[in-house]
Coordinates of C-alpha atoms and ligand atoms in Angstrom, one line a residue:
M3 CA 19.9 -21.5 -25.5
K4 CA 21.2 -24.4 -27.4
L5 CA 19.1 -26.6 -29.7
V6 CA 20.5 -30.1 -29.4
R7 CA 20.1 -33.5 -30.9
V8 CA 20.5 -36.4 -28.5
K9 CA 21.1 -40.0 -29.6
K10 CA 20.4 -42.7 -27.1
G11 CA 20.7 -46.2 -28.6
D12 CA 18.6 -46.1 -31.7
K13 CA 16.4 -43.2 -30.5
I14 CA 16.9 -39.6 -31.5
F15 CA 15.5 -36.6 -29.5
E16 CA 15.7 -32.9 -30.4
G17 CA 15.1 -30.1 -28.0
Y18 CA 16.5 -27.3 -25.9
L19 CA 19.2 -27.9 -23.4
L20 CA 17.9 -26.7 -20.1
P21 CA 20.3 -25.0 -17.7
R22 CA 21.4 -27.1 -14.8
Y23 CA 20.7 -25.7 -11.3
E24 CA 23.2 -26.0 -8.5
T25 CA 21.2 -28.7 -6.8
E26 CA 21.1 -30.9 -9.8
D27 CA 23.1 -34.0 -10.5
K28 CA 26.0 -33.2 -12.7
N29 CA 25.8 -36.5 -14.5
Y30 CA 22.5 -35.7 -16.1
V31 CA 21.2 -33.3 -18.7
T32 CA 17.6 -32.2 -19.3
I33 CA 16.2 -31.5 -22.7
K34 CA 12.9 -29.7 -23.2
L35 CA 11.4 -31.4 -26.2
K36 CA 9.4 -29.5 -28.7
N37 CA 6.1 -31.0 -27.4
G38 CA 6.9 -29.3 -24.0
Y39 CA 8.0 -32.5 -22.1
N40 CA 11.3 -32.5 -20.3
V41 CA 13.4 -35.6 -20.6
G42 CA 16.5 -36.4 -18.5
F43 CA 19.5 -38.3 -19.8
K44 CA 22.5 -39.8 -18.2
I45 CA 25.5 -38.1 -19.9
D46 CA 27.5 -41.3 -20.4
E47 CA 24.6 -43.1 -22.1
I48 CA 24.1 -40.5 -24.9
E49 CA 25.7 -38.8 -27.8
I50 CA 24.8 -35.1 -27.9
E51 CA 25.3 -32.7 -30.7
E52 CA 24.6 -29.0 -31.0
I53 CA 22.3 -28.2 -34.0
G54 CA 21.7 -24.5 -33.5
D55 CA 21.1 -21.6 -31.2
V56 CA 17.6 -20.4 -30.4
K57 CA 16.0 -17.4 -28.9
I58 CA 14.4 -18.6 -25.7
E59 CA 11.9 -17.4 -23.2
K60 CA 13.4 -15.1 -20.6
K61 CA 12.8 -17.6 -17.8
Y62 CA 15.5 -19.9 -19.1
L63 CA 18.2 -17.2 -19.5
S64 CA 21.0 -17.3 -17.0
E65 CA 21.1 -13.5 -16.5
K66 CA 20.9 -12.2 -13.0
L67 CA 17.3 -12.0 -11.7
E68 CA 16.2 -8.5 -10.8
Q69 CA 13.5 -8.2 -8.2
K70 CA 11.6 -4.9 -7.9
E71 CA 12.3 -3.1 -4.7
S72 CA 9.0 -1.2 -4.8
L73 CA 6.9 -4.3 -4.6
P74 CA 5.6 -5.9 -1.3
K75 CA 8.0 -8.5 0.1
I76 CA 6.7 -12.0 0.7
M77 CA 8.3 -15.1 1.9
I78 CA 7.7 -18.6 0.4
V79 CA 8.4 -21.2 3.1
G80 CA 9.0 -24.7 1.7
T81 CA 7.8 -27.7 3.8
G82 CA 7.8 -30.4 1.1
G83 CA 5.4 -32.2 -1.1
T84 CA 5.1 -32.1 -4.9
I85 CA 5.2 -28.3 -5.2
S86 CA 8.7 -28.3 -3.7
S87 CA 9.9 -31.1 -5.9
K88 CA 10.8 -32.0 -9.5
I89 CA 11.3 -35.3 -11.2
D90 CA 14.5 -37.2 -10.5
Y91 CA 15.3 -38.5 -13.9
E92 CA 17.4 -41.3 -12.5
T93 CA 14.7 -43.0 -10.4
G94 CA 11.6 -41.4 -11.9
A95 CA 10.6 -40.3 -8.4
V96 CA 10.2 -36.7 -7.4
K97 CA 12.9 -35.0 -5.4
P98 CA 13.2 -31.7 -3.6
A99 CA 14.0 -28.5 -5.6
F100 CA 13.6 -25.3 -3.7
T101 CA 15.8 -22.2 -4.2
T102 CA 14.6 -18.7 -4.9
E103 CA 16.5 -18.9 -8.1
E104 CA 14.7 -22.0 -9.3
I105 CA 11.3 -20.7 -8.2
L106 CA 11.7 -17.4 -9.9
R107 CA 13.3 -18.8 -13.1
N108 CA 10.4 -21.2 -13.4
N109 CA 7.8 -18.6 -12.5
P110 CA 9.1 -15.2 -13.7
E111 CA 5.6 -13.7 -13.5
L112 CA 5.9 -13.7 -9.7
M113 CA 8.4 -10.9 -9.9
N114 CA 5.7 -8.6 -11.2
I115 CA 3.6 -9.1 -8.1
A116 CA 6.0 -9.2 -5.2
R117 CA 9.5 -9.3 -4.1
I118 CA 10.1 -12.9 -3.2
D119 CA 12.3 -14.5 -0.6
T120 CA 12.3 -18.3 0.0
E121 CA 13.4 -20.6 2.7
V122 CA 13.1 -24.3 3.3
L123 CA 11.8 -25.0 6.8
F124 CA 11.8 -28.8 6.2
N125 CA 11.2 -31.0 3.3
I126 CA 8.8 -33.9 3.9
L127 CA 5.8 -35.5 2.3
S128 CA 2.8 -34.2 4.1
E129 CA 1.6 -37.7 5.1
N130 CA 4.6 -37.7 7.4
M131 CA 3.6 -34.5 9.2
K132 CA 3.0 -34.5 12.9
P133 CA 1.6 -31.8 15.2
I134 CA 5.2 -30.7 15.9
H135 CA 5.5 -29.7 12.3
W136 CA 2.3 -27.5 12.6
K137 CA 3.9 -25.8 15.5
K138 CA 7.2 -25.2 13.7
I139 CA 5.3 -23.7 10.8
A140 CA 3.2 -21.5 13.0
R141 CA 6.2 -20.2 15.0
R142 CA 8.1 -19.4 11.8
V143 CA 5.2 -17.8 10.1
A144 CA 4.7 -15.5 13.2
E145 CA 8.4 -14.5 13.1
I146 CA 8.3 -13.8 9.4
L147 CA 5.1 -11.7 9.5
N148 CA 6.3 -9.8 12.6
S149 CA 9.6 -9.0 10.9
G150 CA 7.8 -7.0 8.2
Y151 CA 6.9 -9.4 5.4
Y152 CA 3.6 -8.5 3.7
G153 CA 2.4 -12.1 3.6
V154 CA 3.6 -15.7 3.7
I155 CA 3.2 -18.6 1.3
I156 CA 3.6 -22.1 2.7
A157 CA 4.5 -24.6 0.0
H158 CA 3.0 -27.9 1.3
G159 CA 2.2 -31.5 0.3
T160 CA -1.4 -31.7 -0.6
D161 CA -2.3 -34.9 1.3
T162 CA -2.7 -33.3 4.7
M163 CA -2.6 -29.6 3.8
H164 CA -6.1 -29.2 5.2
F165 CA -4.9 -30.5 8.6
T166 CA -2.1 -27.9 8.7
S167 CA -4.4 -25.1 7.5
A168 CA -6.8 -25.9 10.4
A169 CA -4.0 -26.1 12.9
L170 CA -2.5 -22.7 11.8
S171 CA -6.0 -21.2 11.8
F172 CA -6.3 -22.0 15.5
M173 CA -2.7 -21.4 16.5
L174 CA -2.0 -18.0 14.8
K175 CA -3.6 -15.3 16.9
N176 CA -4.1 -11.7 16.1
L177 CA -3.4 -12.6 12.4
Y178 CA -3.5 -9.4 10.4
K179 CA -1.7 -10.6 7.2
P180 CA -2.3 -13.4 4.7
V181 CA -1.0 -16.9 5.3
V182 CA -1.4 -18.9 2.1
L183 CA -1.0 -22.6 1.9
V184 CA -0.3 -23.9 -1.6
G185 CA 0.5 -27.2 -3.2
S186 CA 0.4 -29.0 -6.5
Q187 CA -0.8 -32.3 -7.7
R188 CA 1.7 -32.6 -10.5
S189 CA 5.3 -31.5 -10.2
S190 CA 6.4 -28.3 -11.9
D191 CA 8.5 -29.9 -14.6
R192 CA 5.6 -31.8 -16.1
P193 CA 3.6 -30.2 -18.9
S194 CA 0.3 -30.8 -17.0
T195 CA 1.6 -29.1 -13.8
D196 CA -0.7 -27.1 -11.7
A197 CA 2.2 -25.6 -9.8
F198 CA 2.5 -22.3 -11.8
L199 CA -1.0 -21.2 -11.6
N200 CA -1.3 -22.2 -7.9
L201 CA 1.8 -20.4 -7.0
Y202 CA 1.0 -17.3 -9.1
S203 CA -2.5 -17.1 -7.5
A204 CA -1.1 -17.7 -4.0
T205 CA 1.3 -14.8 -4.5
I206 CA -1.6 -12.5 -5.5
V207 CA -3.5 -13.6 -2.3
A208 CA -0.4 -13.2 -0.2
T209 CA -0.3 -9.5 -1.2
S210 CA -4.0 -9.0 -0.8
D211 CA -6.1 -7.8 2.2
I212 CA -7.2 -11.3 3.1
A213 CA -5.7 -11.7 6.6
E214 CA -6.6 -15.3 7.2
V215 CA -5.0 -18.8 6.8
V216 CA -6.2 -19.9 3.4
V217 CA -5.5 -22.7 0.9
V218 CA -5.1 -21.6 -2.7
M219 CA -5.5 -24.3 -5.4
H220 CA -7.1 -24.8 -8.8
S221 CA -10.8 -24.1 -8.9
S222 CA -11.5 -26.5 -11.8
S223 CA -9.4 -28.7 -14.0
N224 CA -9.0 -25.9 -16.5
D225 CA -5.8 -24.1 -15.9
D226 CA -7.4 -20.6 -15.5
S227 CA -8.4 -19.8 -11.9
C228 CA -7.9 -20.8 -8.3
Y229 CA -10.2 -20.8 -5.3
I230 CA -9.2 -19.2 -2.0
H231 CA -10.4 -21.6 0.7
R232 CA -10.8 -20.8 4.3
G233 CA -8.3 -22.9 6.3
T234 CA -10.9 -24.5 8.5
R235 CA -13.4 -25.2 5.7
V236 CA -11.3 -26.9 3.1
R237 CA -10.7 -30.6 2.3
K238 CA -8.8 -32.6 -0.3
M239 CA -11.6 -34.4 -2.1
H240 CA -9.8 -36.2 -5.0
T241 CA -6.7 -38.3 -5.2
S242 CA -5.3 -36.6 -8.4
R243 CA -7.4 -33.9 -10.0
R244 CA -6.0 -30.4 -10.0
D245 CA -9.2 -29.1 -8.4
A246 CA -9.0 -31.7 -5.6
F247 CA -9.6 -29.1 -2.9
K248 CA -13.1 -28.0 -2.0
S249 CA -14.7 -25.7 0.5
I250 CA -17.2 -27.9 2.5
N251 CA -20.3 -26.4 4.1
S252 CA -19.2 -22.9 3.0
L253 CA -18.4 -21.0 -0.1
P254 CA -14.7 -20.3 -0.7
I255 CA -13.6 -16.9 0.4
G256 CA -13.0 -16.0 -3.2
I257 CA -11.4 -16.8 -6.6
V258 CA -8.3 -15.6 -8.3
E259 CA -9.0 -15.1 -12.0
N260 CA -7.0 -13.2 -14.7
G261 CA -4.7 -11.9 -11.9
K262 CA -7.6 -10.4 -9.9
I263 CA -9.4 -11.5 -6.7
K264 CA -13.1 -11.7 -6.5
T265 CA -14.5 -12.5 -3.0
F266 CA -17.8 -14.3 -2.2
I267 CA -18.1 -14.1 1.6
P268 CA -16.9 -11.8 4.4
Y269 CA -13.3 -12.3 5.6
R270 CA -10.9 -10.9 8.1
K271 CA -9.0 -7.8 6.7
R272 CA -5.4 -6.8 6.7
K273 CA -4.4 -4.4 9.5
E274 CA -1.1 -2.7 10.0
G275 CA 0.8 -2.2 13.2
E276 CA -0.3 -5.5 14.9
E277 CA 1.8 -8.4 16.2
V278 CA 0.9 -12.0 15.5
Y279 CA 1.4 -14.5 18.3
V280 CA 1.3 -18.2 18.5
D281 CA -1.0 -20.2 20.8
D282 CA 0.3 -23.7 20.2
E283 CA -0.2 -25.6 23.5
L284 CA -1.7 -28.8 22.1
N285 CA -2.9 -32.0 23.8
E286 CA -2.0 -34.6 21.2
N287 CA -3.7 -37.4 23.0
V288 CA -6.7 -37.2 20.7
F289 CA -8.1 -39.8 18.3
L290 CA -10.2 -39.5 15.2
L291 CA -12.5 -42.5 15.1
K292 CA -14.4 -43.5 12.0
I293 CA -17.6 -45.5 12.6
F294 CA -18.4 -48.4 10.2
P295 CA -20.7 -51.4 10.3
G296 CA -19.0 -54.2 12.3
I297 CA -16.6 -51.9 14.2
D298 CA -14.9 -53.9 17.0
K299 CA -16.2 -52.9 20.4
E300 CA -13.0 -54.1 22.2
I301 CA -10.8 -51.9 20.0
V302 CA -13.0 -48.9 20.6
A303 CA -12.9 -49.6 24.4
K304 CA -9.1 -49.6 24.2
I305 CA -9.1 -46.3 22.2
V306 CA -11.5 -44.7 24.7
E307 CA -9.3 -45.9 27.6
K308 CA -6.1 -44.5 26.0
F309 CA -7.1 -41.1 24.7
D310 CA -8.2 -37.9 26.5
G311 CA -10.3 -36.8 23.6
I312 CA -12.1 -38.6 20.8
V313 CA -13.7 -37.1 17.7
I314 CA -16.2 -39.6 16.3
E315 CA -16.7 -39.5 12.5
G316 CA -20.2 -40.9 12.9
T317 CA -22.6 -42.1 10.3
G318 CA -25.3 -39.8 8.8
L319 CA -26.6 -37.2 11.2
G320 CA -24.1 -38.2 13.9
H321 CA -24.6 -41.9 14.9
A322 CA -22.7 -44.8 16.2
P323 CA -23.9 -48.4 16.9
E324 CA -25.8 -48.9 20.1
D325 CA -23.4 -51.4 21.4
L326 CA -20.7 -48.7 21.7
L327 CA -22.9 -46.6 24.0
D328 CA -21.7 -48.1 27.3
V329 CA -18.1 -47.7 26.2
F330 CA -18.5 -44.0 25.4
K331 CA -20.6 -43.5 28.6
W332 CA -17.8 -45.1 30.7
G333 CA -15.2 -42.8 28.9
I334 CA -17.2 -39.7 29.6
E335 CA -17.6 -40.7 33.3
Q336 CA -13.8 -41.0 33.4
G337 CA -13.5 -37.4 32.2
K338 CA -12.8 -38.1 28.5
I339 CA -14.2 -35.8 25.9
I340 CA -16.1 -37.4 23.1
C341 CA -17.4 -35.3 20.2
M342 CA -19.5 -36.1 17.1
T343 CA -19.0 -35.1 13.5
S344 CA -20.3 -36.8 10.4
Q345 CA -18.5 -38.9 7.8
T346 CA -20.9 -37.4 5.2
L347 CA -18.8 -34.3 5.5
Y348 CA -21.5 -32.1 3.9
G349 CA -24.3 -31.1 6.3
R350 CA -24.7 -30.6 10.0
V351 CA -25.0 -33.3 12.7
N352 CA -28.4 -33.5 14.3
M353 CA -28.6 -36.1 17.0
N354 CA -32.2 -35.4 18.0
V355 CA -33.8 -37.2 15.1
Y356 CA -33.1 -40.9 15.9
S357 CA -32.8 -42.7 19.2
T358 CA -29.1 -43.6 18.8
G359 CA -28.4 -39.9 18.4
R360 CA -30.5 -39.0 21.4
K361 CA -28.8 -41.7 23.5
L362 CA -25.3 -40.4 22.6
L363 CA -26.4 -36.9 23.4
S364 CA -27.8 -38.0 26.8
I365 CA -24.5 -39.5 27.9
G366 CA -22.6 -36.3 27.0
V367 CA -21.3 -36.7 23.5
I368 CA -20.8 -33.2 22.1
P369 CA -22.4 -32.6 18.6
L370 CA -20.1 -30.4 16.6
E371 CA -22.6 -28.8 14.2
D372 CA -21.2 -28.6 10.6
M373 CA -17.5 -28.8 11.6
L374 CA -15.3 -31.1 9.4
P375 CA -14.0 -34.2 11.2
E376 CA -10.3 -33.3 10.6
V377 CA -10.8 -29.8 11.8
A378 CA -12.6 -31.1 14.9
Y379 CA -9.6 -33.4 15.6
V380 CA -7.2 -30.5 15.4
K381 CA -9.5 -28.2 17.4
L382 CA -9.9 -30.8 20.2
M383 CA -6.1 -31.0 20.6
Y384 CA -6.1 -27.2 20.8
V385 CA -8.9 -27.0 23.3
L386 CA -7.6 -29.8 25.5
G387 CA -4.3 -28.0 25.5
K388 CA -6.1 -25.3 27.6
T389 CA -8.6 -27.2 29.8
K390 CA -9.9 -30.7 30.5
D391 CA -13.0 -29.4 32.2
Y392 CA -16.1 -30.9 30.4
N393 CA -18.2 -27.7 30.4
K394 CA -15.3 -25.5 29.3
V395 CA -14.3 -27.9 26.6
R396 CA -17.9 -28.1 25.4
E397 CA -18.2 -24.3 25.3
L398 CA -15.0 -23.8 23.4
M399 CA -15.7 -26.7 21.0
L400 CA -19.0 -25.1 20.1
K401 CA -17.6 -21.6 19.8
N402 CA -16.7 -20.5 16.4
I403 CA -13.0 -19.6 16.8
A404 CA -11.6 -19.6 13.2
G405 CA -14.6 -20.0 10.9
E406 CA -14.9 -23.7 11.5
I407 CA -18.7 -23.6 12.5
S408 CA -21.4 -21.7 10.8
E409 CA -24.9 -20.9 11.9
R410 CA -26.3 -21.6 8.5
T411 CA -24.7 -24.2 6.3
I412 CA -24.3 -23.3 2.6
Y413 CA -24.3 -26.3 0.2
I414 CA -22.5 -26.0 -3.1
Ligands
LIG516 N1 1.9 -37.3 -0.8 C1 2.7 -36.1 -0.9 C2 2.3 -35.0 0.0 O1 1.2 -34.8 0.4 C3 2.8 -35.6 -2.3 C4 1.5 -35.2 -2.9 C5 1.4 -33.7 -3.2 O2 2.1 -32.9 -2.7 O3 0.4 -33.5 -3.9 O4 3.2 -34.4 0.5

């Protein structure tokens, strides 16, 4: 690799000239500075001079990448987000970068764990995802697993990763191999990136015996281990920290540390000779309603009128203001399903303690135990895709289908 000196105006930079990938803009060069930062320059704005040749890490060499045939084959499916992106030096924004070549050159350690294939299913920021994207992912994952891959990794934006993990947990039936969602909070060409460790740990999980939909992300802000979160128990709990994802009301399934998995709770095990199938009939006419002091009754009445199902994110043990009672009562009489979760997230709803809770229960609001509001929102779509019958919906909403409800809540 070439050591170069770049002169831009009166500033001088020295560093290694990074290889340009096919997808990159030919008018730019990227230099890795000695402090580890990558800087992009527009070619016609700089003078560049070669000042030496250096031995460089294998990952930057342009030799052909050799994958080991004997290792289990896994597929990384790109759907967007920071993990699938790198900085666009022209605009300073992040832009998509996702070829097997790029992934493996940036993460050569992966080739010691698995034989990696990659594909881009779509490339969107996860705040733009809709239920149709969950379905597309579920269908593609089933195809990939049934075609013989040992596991699947889904590279995903972190903002709504926990909605997708819940949706896949309900939609993928007879799952007998790992489905690992992974993201990153900082793009992979930043020195502080969490992408490498997350992807490395995700690859270890994808080749493990954990046959569930899981989210694998940093367990702390140290760059040394990742938690394996159950897809129906996880939530993004911080805007920017690398350990933003937490298991709520449950321990994580396990941790990946020093290349090894340690598990904490029982999980579904890998089984050979099975077929995954997709159960993705969703009724999308569901609303997630957050309660707050001063909430407008007329708006709530409009919501109740419009939607087939409403998940209330109530206050405390599962409450809503008394003046909404007749609106909810009317809705339930019209055949709408109204469920209760708590905006405290931690803990279990208990609507028997205060009179508001008891009144909500008496009109037929369904208390959803310790289920997370977002998970309940996805589950209600799934259940209403099967039936609108109150008793059947109630039974299914209170049945633990994919680890979303537990008998005893663990606080950590
Ligand atoms: N907001 C974007 C998303 O969720 C990028 C954030 C990220 O991937 O961490 O897709």
